[in-house]
């Protein structure tokens, strides 16, 4: 790996090497975003699928058709809520304890590219491609 950074008009280059621990095998489309929760590694894929892998043995625990288009970002909070956003303008909220969707909504005409839970809460922020605003949402209770 090569890490580049620019400090005061000068480029610094440094080789960084790490030891590969494991590989979680995807299928078909590239993995564009990922998150880790407890013993799970969760990947969001270009096909619109979410794939949840067991960190210990690498097995596929669940595969969910989460979106109609490329998943650009996912995030997991400490209570096991997973948020996913996609080019399809949809925000999905998932319950990782039951691997189930419990809330979904669309932000029309916005290609969503970022999502992040507010630390210590179920509120979350969403951003869109070519959009100057960051939107903060309060999670609706079941």
CSV table of C-alpha atoms in Angstrom, one decimal:
chain,number,residue,atom,x,y,z
A,1,UNK,CA,0.0,0.0,0.0
A,2,UNK,CA,1.1,3.5,-0.6
A,3,UNK,CA,-0.1,6.4,1.5
A,4,UNK,CA,0.2,9.9,0.0
A,5,UNK,CA,-0.4,13.2,1.8
A,6,UNK,CA,0.2,16.9,0.9
A,7,UNK,CA,1.6,19.2,3.6
A,8,UNK,CA,2.6,22.8,2.6
A,9,UNK,CA,2.8,22.1,-1.1
A,10,UNK,CA,5.0,19.1,-0.7
A,11,UNK,CA,3.9,15.5,-1.3
A,12,UNK,CA,5.0,12.8,1.1
A,13,UNK,CA,5.0,9.2,0.2
A,14,UNK,CA,5.3,6.3,2.6
A,15,UNK,CA,4.9,2.6,2.1
A,16,UNK,CA,2.6,1.0,4.6
A,17,UNK,CA,2.4,-2.8,4.9
A,18,UNK,CA,0.0,-4.8,6.9
A,19,UNK,CA,-0.5,-8.5,7.2
A,20,UNK,CA,-3.7,-9.8,5.5
A,21,UNK,CA,-5.8,-11.6,8.1
A,22,UNK,CA,-8.7,-12.9,6.1
A,23,UNK,CA,-10.8,-12.4,3.0
A,24,UNK,CA,-14.6,-12.4,2.9
A,25,UNK,CA,-15.6,-13.7,-0.6
A,26,UNK,CA,-18.2,-11.5,-2.3
A,27,UNK,CA,-20.2,-12.4,-5.4
A,28,UNK,CA,-20.6,-10.6,-8.6
A,29,UNK,CA,-20.5,-6.8,-7.8
A,30,UNK,CA,-17.8,-4.9,-6.0
A,31,UNK,CA,-18.1,-4.2,-2.3
A,32,UNK,CA,-18.3,-0.4,-2.0
A,33,UNK,CA,-18.8,0.1,1.7
A,34,UNK,CA,-18.5,-1.9,4.9
A,35,UNK,CA,-19.0,-1.8,8.7
A,36,UNK,CA,-18.2,-4.1,11.6
A,37,UNK,CA,-20.6,-4.9,14.4
A,38,UNK,CA,-19.8,-7.5,17.1
A,39,UNK,CA,-18.8,-10.7,15.2
A,40,UNK,CA,-20.2,-9.5,11.9
A,41,UNK,CA,-18.6,-7.8,8.9
A,42,UNK,CA,-21.2,-6.2,6.8
A,43,UNK,CA,-20.7,-5.2,3.1
A,44,UNK,CA,-22.7,-3.0,0.9
A,45,UNK,CA,-22.4,-4.1,-2.8
A,46,UNK,CA,-22.9,-2.5,-6.2
A,47,UNK,CA,-25.7,-5.0,-6.9
A,48,UNK,CA,-27.8,-3.4,-4.0
A,49,UNK,CA,-27.2,-6.4,-1.7
A,50,UNK,CA,-26.1,-6.3,1.9
A,51,UNK,CA,-24.0,-9.3,2.8
A,52,UNK,CA,-23.3,-10.1,6.5
A,53,UNK,CA,-20.3,-12.3,7.2
A,54,UNK,CA,-19.3,-14.0,10.4
A,55,UNK,CA,-15.9,-12.5,11.3
A,56,UNK,CA,-14.6,-15.6,13.0
A,57,UNK,CA,-15.1,-18.2,10.3
A,58,UNK,CA,-15.9,-16.0,7.2
A,59,UNK,CA,-19.2,-17.7,6.5
A,60,UNK,CA,-22.0,-15.8,4.9
A,61,UNK,CA,-24.7,-15.3,7.6
A,62,UNK,CA,-27.2,-13.4,5.6
A,63,UNK,CA,-27.7,-11.8,2.2
A,64,UNK,CA,-30.3,-9.1,1.8
A,65,UNK,CA,-31.6,-7.4,-1.3
A,66,UNK,CA,-31.4,-4.0,0.2
A,67,UNK,CA,-31.6,-1.6,-2.6
A,68,UNK,CA,-32.4,-1.3,-6.3
A,69,UNK,CA,-29.0,0.3,-7.1
A,70,UNK,CA,-25.5,0.6,-5.9
A,71,UNK,CA,-25.1,0.9,-2.0
A,72,UNK,CA,-22.8,3.9,-1.3
A,73,UNK,CA,-22.7,3.9,2.5
A,74,UNK,CA,-23.7,1.9,5.6
A,75,UNK,CA,-23.2,2.5,9.3
A,76,UNK,CA,-24.0,0.5,12.4
A,77,UNK,CA,-24.7,2.0,15.9
A,78,UNK,CA,-24.0,0.3,19.2
A,79,UNK,CA,-27.6,-1.0,19.6
A,80,UNK,CA,-27.4,-3.0,16.4
A,81,UNK,CA,-29.2,-0.7,14.0
A,82,UNK,CA,-27.8,-0.6,10.4
A,83,UNK,CA,-28.4,2.3,8.1
A,84,UNK,CA,-27.9,2.0,4.4
A,85,UNK,CA,-28.1,4.5,1.5
A,86,UNK,CA,-28.0,4.0,-2.2
A,87,UNK,CA,-28.1,5.7,-5.6
A,88,UNK,CA,-31.8,4.7,-5.6
A,89,UNK,CA,-32.6,7.7,-3.3
A,90,UNK,CA,-33.6,5.3,-0.5
A,91,UNK,CA,-32.6,5.2,3.2
A,92,UNK,CA,-33.1,1.9,4.9
A,93,UNK,CA,-32.9,1.1,8.6
A,94,UNK,CA,-32.3,-2.5,9.6
A,95,UNK,CA,-32.4,-4.4,12.8
A,96,UNK,CA,-29.3,-6.6,12.9
A,97,UNK,CA,-30.6,-8.7,15.8
A,98,UNK,CA,-33.3,-10.0,13.5
A,99,UNK,CA,-31.8,-9.2,10.1
A,100,UNK,CA,-35.0,-7.3,9.2
A,101,UNK,CA,-35.9,-4.0,7.6
A,102,UNK,CA,-38.0,-1.9,10.0
A,103,UNK,CA,-38.0,1.6,8.3
A,104,UNK,CA,-37.5,2.9,4.8
A,105,UNK,CA,-38.0,6.2,3.1
A,106,UNK,CA,-36.9,8.1,0.0
A,107,UNK,CA,-35.3,11.4,-0.5
A,108,UNK,CA,-36.5,12.2,-4.0
A,109,UNK,CA,-34.0,13.3,-6.7
A,110,UNK,CA,-31.0,12.8,-4.4
A,111,UNK,CA,-28.3,10.2,-5.2
A,112,UNK,CA,-27.4,9.3,-1.6
A,113,UNK,CA,-23.8,8.8,-0.9
A,114,UNK,CA,-23.2,9.0,2.9
A,115,UNK,CA,-24.9,7.9,6.2
A,116,UNK,CA,-23.6,8.1,9.7
A,117,UNK,CA,-25.3,7.6,13.1
A,118,UNK,CA,-24.9,10.4,15.6
A,119,UNK,CA,-22.7,9.0,18.3
A,120,UNK,CA,-24.6,7.4,21.2
A,121,UNK,CA,-28.1,7.7,19.6
A,122,UNK,CA,-30.4,6.3,16.9
A,123,UNK,CA,-30.4,9.7,15.1
A,124,UNK,CA,-28.5,9.7,11.8
A,125,UNK,CA,-27.0,12.0,9.2
A,126,UNK,CA,-27.4,11.6,5.4
A,127,UNK,CA,-25.6,13.3,2.6
A,128,UNK,CA,-26.2,13.3,-1.2
A,129,UNK,CA,-24.0,13.6,-4.2
A,130,UNK,CA,-23.6,17.1,-5.5
A,131,UNK,CA,-25.6,18.4,-2.5
A,132,UNK,CA,-24.4,21.1,-0.1
A,133,UNK,CA,-26.6,20.1,2.9
A,134,UNK,CA,-26.2,17.3,5.5
A,135,UNK,CA,-29.6,16.1,6.7
A,136,UNK,CA,-30.1,14.9,10.3
A,137,UNK,CA,-33.0,12.5,11.0
A,138,UNK,CA,-34.5,11.3,14.2
A,139,UNK,CA,-35.3,7.5,14.1
A,140,UNK,CA,-38.9,6.7,14.2
A,141,UNK,CA,-39.7,4.1,16.9
A,142,UNK,CA,-41.4,0.8,15.8
